[in-house]
Amino acid sequence: SAVISQKPSRDICQRGTSLTIQCQVDSQVTMMFWYRQQPGQSLTLIATANQGSEATYESGFVIDKFPISRPNLTFSTLTVSNMSPEDSSIYLCSVEEGQGPYEQYFGPGTRLTVT
Amino acid sequence: KQEVTQIPAALSVPEGENLVLNCSFTDSAIYNLQWFRQDPGKGLTSLLLIQSSQREQTSGRLNASLDKSSGRSTLYIAASQPGDSATYLCAPATGNKLTFGGGTRVLVKP
């Protein structure tokens, strides 16, 4: 399975600032996903990122708040913009692998605290 | 919209007991279903994937069943160990989108 790394692993940020989270995969993958896990909650899909096209956002998430880049088949970034304490969460990227069935593998996550 | 429920929310058992974790989902038109494990403050580890055409999948001490028509999956963990303590998440896939349940937090006491 793919090995996924994320940077930073954690950060504490002030409200009103932005943070860019990086996701690096050790193999080329078509589909990458970004999830949010709020404290005590389960995971919610933010958006799907395909290389060479605009990210597709889920209901409740907008590009101005969570811009995503996908410059190649092994890398993606998620920016959390104009942060507020409500953005304090773990942010995880995942990739889809396989010829079918498609299994998703997750990175270790980025723990963000906004003060 | 897919909704996923996991029961129980928490479970505490002595070492050696078998674990039964339940997952129900509202939309039976799923592509597959994954079970994950999450340790505190960590990412997710994929445990098992069951295709929609399968009834069962096994990996070591883990066995997952799927009844797609009734919207249920069950994860069985045999002979539990303290290292099995974690939160277990089920996630049915509709297309390539996973919808997660709230998880079952498991504590296995030595």
PDB file of C-alpha atoms in Angstrom, chain A residues 16-114:
ATOM      1  CA  GLY A  16      -7.062  35.116  11.110  1.00  0.00           C
ATOM      2  CA  THR A  17      -3.954  33.422   9.728  1.00  0.00           C
ATOM      3  CA  SER A  18      -3.668  30.626   7.166  1.00  0.00           C
ATOM      4  CA  LEU A  19      -1.905  27.273   7.246  1.00  0.00           C
ATOM      5  CA  THR A  20      -0.916  25.084   4.313  1.00  0.00           C
ATOM      6  CA  ILE A  21      -0.779  21.337   4.905  1.00  0.00           C
ATOM      7  CA  GLN A  22       1.261  19.143   2.597  1.00  0.00           C
ATOM      8  CA  CYS A  23       0.520  15.554   1.637  1.00  0.00           C
ATOM      9  CA  GLN A  24       3.193  13.458  -0.091  1.00  0.00           C
ATOM     10  CA  VAL A  25       2.700   9.934  -1.470  1.00  0.00           C
ATOM     11  CA  ASP A  26       5.466   7.497  -2.386  1.00  0.00           C
ATOM     12  CA  SER A  27       3.715   6.386  -5.581  1.00  0.00           C
ATOM     13  CA  GLN A  28       1.644   7.976  -8.309  1.00  0.00           C
ATOM     14  CA  VAL A  29      -2.058   8.052  -7.529  1.00  0.00           C
ATOM     15  CA  THR A  30      -4.991   9.503  -9.407  1.00  0.00           C
ATOM     16  CA  MET A  31      -7.334  10.320  -6.566  1.00  0.00           C
ATOM     17  CA  MET A  32      -6.417  12.156  -3.390  1.00  0.00           C
ATOM     18  CA  PHE A  33      -8.855  13.182  -0.674  1.00  0.00           C
ATOM     19  CA  TRP A  34      -8.832  15.637   2.204  1.00  0.00           C
ATOM     20  CA  TYR A  35     -10.806  14.963   5.408  1.00  0.00           C
ATOM     21  CA  ARG A  36     -11.445  16.871   8.598  1.00  0.00           C
ATOM     22  CA  GLN A  37     -11.898  15.293  12.016  1.00  0.00           C
ATOM     23  CA  GLN A  38     -13.205  17.742  14.573  1.00  0.00           C
ATOM     24  CA  PRO A  39     -12.594  17.015  18.261  1.00  0.00           C
ATOM     25  CA  GLY A  40     -14.548  13.961  19.375  1.00  0.00           C
ATOM     26  CA  GLN A  41     -16.111  13.552  15.929  1.00  0.00           C
ATOM     27  CA  SER A  42     -15.670  11.201  13.030  1.00  0.00           C
ATOM     28  CA  LEU A  43     -14.171  12.082   9.661  1.00  0.00           C
ATOM     29  CA  THR A  44     -15.861  14.331   7.128  1.00  0.00           C
ATOM     30  CA  LEU A  45     -14.759  14.585   3.517  1.00  0.00           C
ATOM     31  CA  ILE A  46     -13.704  18.114   2.529  1.00  0.00           C
ATOM     32  CA  ALA A  47     -12.831  17.609  -1.125  1.00  0.00           C
ATOM     33  CA  THR A  48     -11.508  15.267  -3.780  1.00  0.00           C
ATOM     34  CA  ALA A  49      -8.385  16.333  -5.674  1.00  0.00           C
ATOM     35  CA  ASN A  50      -7.482  14.951  -9.087  1.00  0.00           C
ATOM     36  CA  GLN A  51      -4.268  15.929 -10.788  1.00  0.00           C
ATOM     37  CA  GLY A  52      -4.816  18.496 -13.508  1.00  0.00           C
ATOM     38  CA  SER A  53      -8.317  19.509 -12.535  1.00  0.00           C
ATOM     39  CA  GLU A  54     -10.051  21.637  -9.962  1.00  0.00           C
ATOM     40  CA  ALA A  55     -10.834  20.005  -6.649  1.00  0.00           C
ATOM     41  CA  THR A  56     -14.408  18.917  -6.020  1.00  0.00           C
ATOM     42  CA  TYR A  57     -15.757  20.198  -2.710  1.00  0.00           C
ATOM     43  CA  GLU A  58     -18.390  18.587  -0.522  1.00  0.00           C
ATOM     44  CA  SER A  59     -21.415  20.434   0.730  1.00  0.00           C
ATOM     45  CA  GLY A  60     -20.437  22.882   3.447  1.00  0.00           C
ATOM     46  CA  PHE A  61     -16.868  23.367   2.244  1.00  0.00           C
ATOM     47  CA  VAL A  62     -15.790  26.134  -0.146  1.00  0.00           C
ATOM     48  CA  ILE A  63     -12.670  26.830  -2.153  1.00  0.00           C
ATOM     49  CA  ASP A  64     -12.078  30.251  -0.606  1.00  0.00           C
ATOM     50  CA  LYS A  65     -11.795  28.700   2.834  1.00  0.00           C
ATOM     51  CA  PHE A  66     -10.007  25.463   1.849  1.00  0.00           C
ATOM     52  CA  PRO A  67      -8.033  26.006  -1.375  1.00  0.00           C
ATOM     53  CA  ILE A  68      -6.403  22.811  -2.631  1.00  0.00           C
ATOM     54  CA  SER A  69      -3.555  22.289  -5.056  1.00  0.00           C
ATOM     55  CA  ARG A  70      -2.682  19.078  -6.884  1.00  0.00           C
ATOM     56  CA  PRO A  71       0.359  19.836  -9.026  1.00  0.00           C
ATOM     57  CA  ASN A  72       1.333  16.227  -9.762  1.00  0.00           C
ATOM     58  CA  LEU A  73       0.413  12.618  -9.071  1.00  0.00           C
ATOM     59  CA  THR A  74       2.288  12.358  -5.753  1.00  0.00           C
ATOM     60  CA  PHE A  75       1.582  15.653  -3.975  1.00  0.00           C
ATOM     61  CA  SER A  76      -1.264  17.827  -2.771  1.00  0.00           C
ATOM     62  CA  THR A  77      -1.733  20.751  -0.414  1.00  0.00           C
ATOM     63  CA  LEU A  78      -4.720  21.945   1.609  1.00  0.00           C
ATOM     64  CA  THR A  79      -4.778  25.495   2.931  1.00  0.00           C
ATOM     65  CA  VAL A  80      -6.994  26.441   5.844  1.00  0.00           C
ATOM     66  CA  SER A  81      -7.606  30.169   5.355  1.00  0.00           C
ATOM     67  CA  ASN A  82      -8.559  32.928   7.746  1.00  0.00           C
ATOM     68  CA  MET A  83      -8.651  30.477  10.620  1.00  0.00           C
ATOM     69  CA  SER A  84     -10.957  30.604  13.614  1.00  0.00           C
ATOM     70  CA  PRO A  85     -11.005  28.342  16.704  1.00  0.00           C
ATOM     71  CA  GLU A  86     -13.733  26.283  14.996  1.00  0.00           C
ATOM     72  CA  ASP A  87     -11.104  25.136  12.491  1.00  0.00           C
ATOM     73  CA  SER A  88      -9.228  23.306  15.234  1.00  0.00           C
ATOM     74  CA  SER A  89      -9.261  19.735  13.952  1.00  0.00           C
ATOM     75  CA  ILE A  90      -7.164  16.917  12.614  1.00  0.00           C
ATOM     76  CA  TYR A  91      -6.793  17.188   8.852  1.00  0.00           C
ATOM     77  CA  LEU A  92      -6.055  13.973   6.983  1.00  0.00           C
ATOM     78  CA  CYS A  93      -5.259  13.201   3.396  1.00  0.00           C
ATOM     79  CA  SER A  94      -5.944   9.866   1.791  1.00  0.00           C
ATOM     80  CA  VAL A  95      -5.313   8.178  -1.525  1.00  0.00           C
ATOM     81  CA  GLU A  96      -7.161   5.569  -3.479  1.00  0.00           C
ATOM     82  CA  GLU A  97      -5.305   2.522  -4.728  1.00  0.00           C
ATOM     83  CA  GLY A  98      -6.050  -0.646  -6.568  1.00  0.00           C
ATOM     84  CA  GLN A  99      -7.457  -1.886  -9.831  1.00  0.00           C
ATOM     85  CA  GLY A 100     -10.837  -2.401  -8.208  1.00  0.00           C
ATOM     86  CA  PRO A 101     -11.880  -2.621  -5.484  1.00  0.00           C
ATOM     87  CA  TYR A 102     -10.423   0.746  -4.646  1.00  0.00           C
ATOM     88  CA  GLU A 103      -9.067   0.897  -1.137  1.00  0.00           C
ATOM     89  CA  GLN A 104      -8.285   4.169   0.621  1.00  0.00           C
ATOM     90  CA  TYR A 105      -5.153   4.688   2.681  1.00  0.00           C
ATOM     91  CA  PHE A 106      -4.644   7.562   5.056  1.00  0.00           C
ATOM     92  CA  GLY A 107      -1.789   9.773   6.100  1.00  0.00           C
ATOM     93  CA  PRO A 108      -0.924  10.335   9.771  1.00  0.00           C
ATOM     94  CA  GLY A 109      -2.884  13.586   9.946  1.00  0.00           C
ATOM     95  CA  THR A 110      -2.119  17.192  10.885  1.00  0.00           C
ATOM     96  CA  ARG A 111      -3.397  18.332  14.261  1.00  0.00           C
ATOM     97  CA  LEU A 112      -4.317  22.017  14.063  1.00  0.00           C
ATOM     98  CA  THR A 113      -5.121  24.184  17.058  1.00  0.00           C
ATOM     99  CA  VAL A 114      -6.325  27.732  16.455  1.00  0.00           C
TER     100      VAL A 114
END
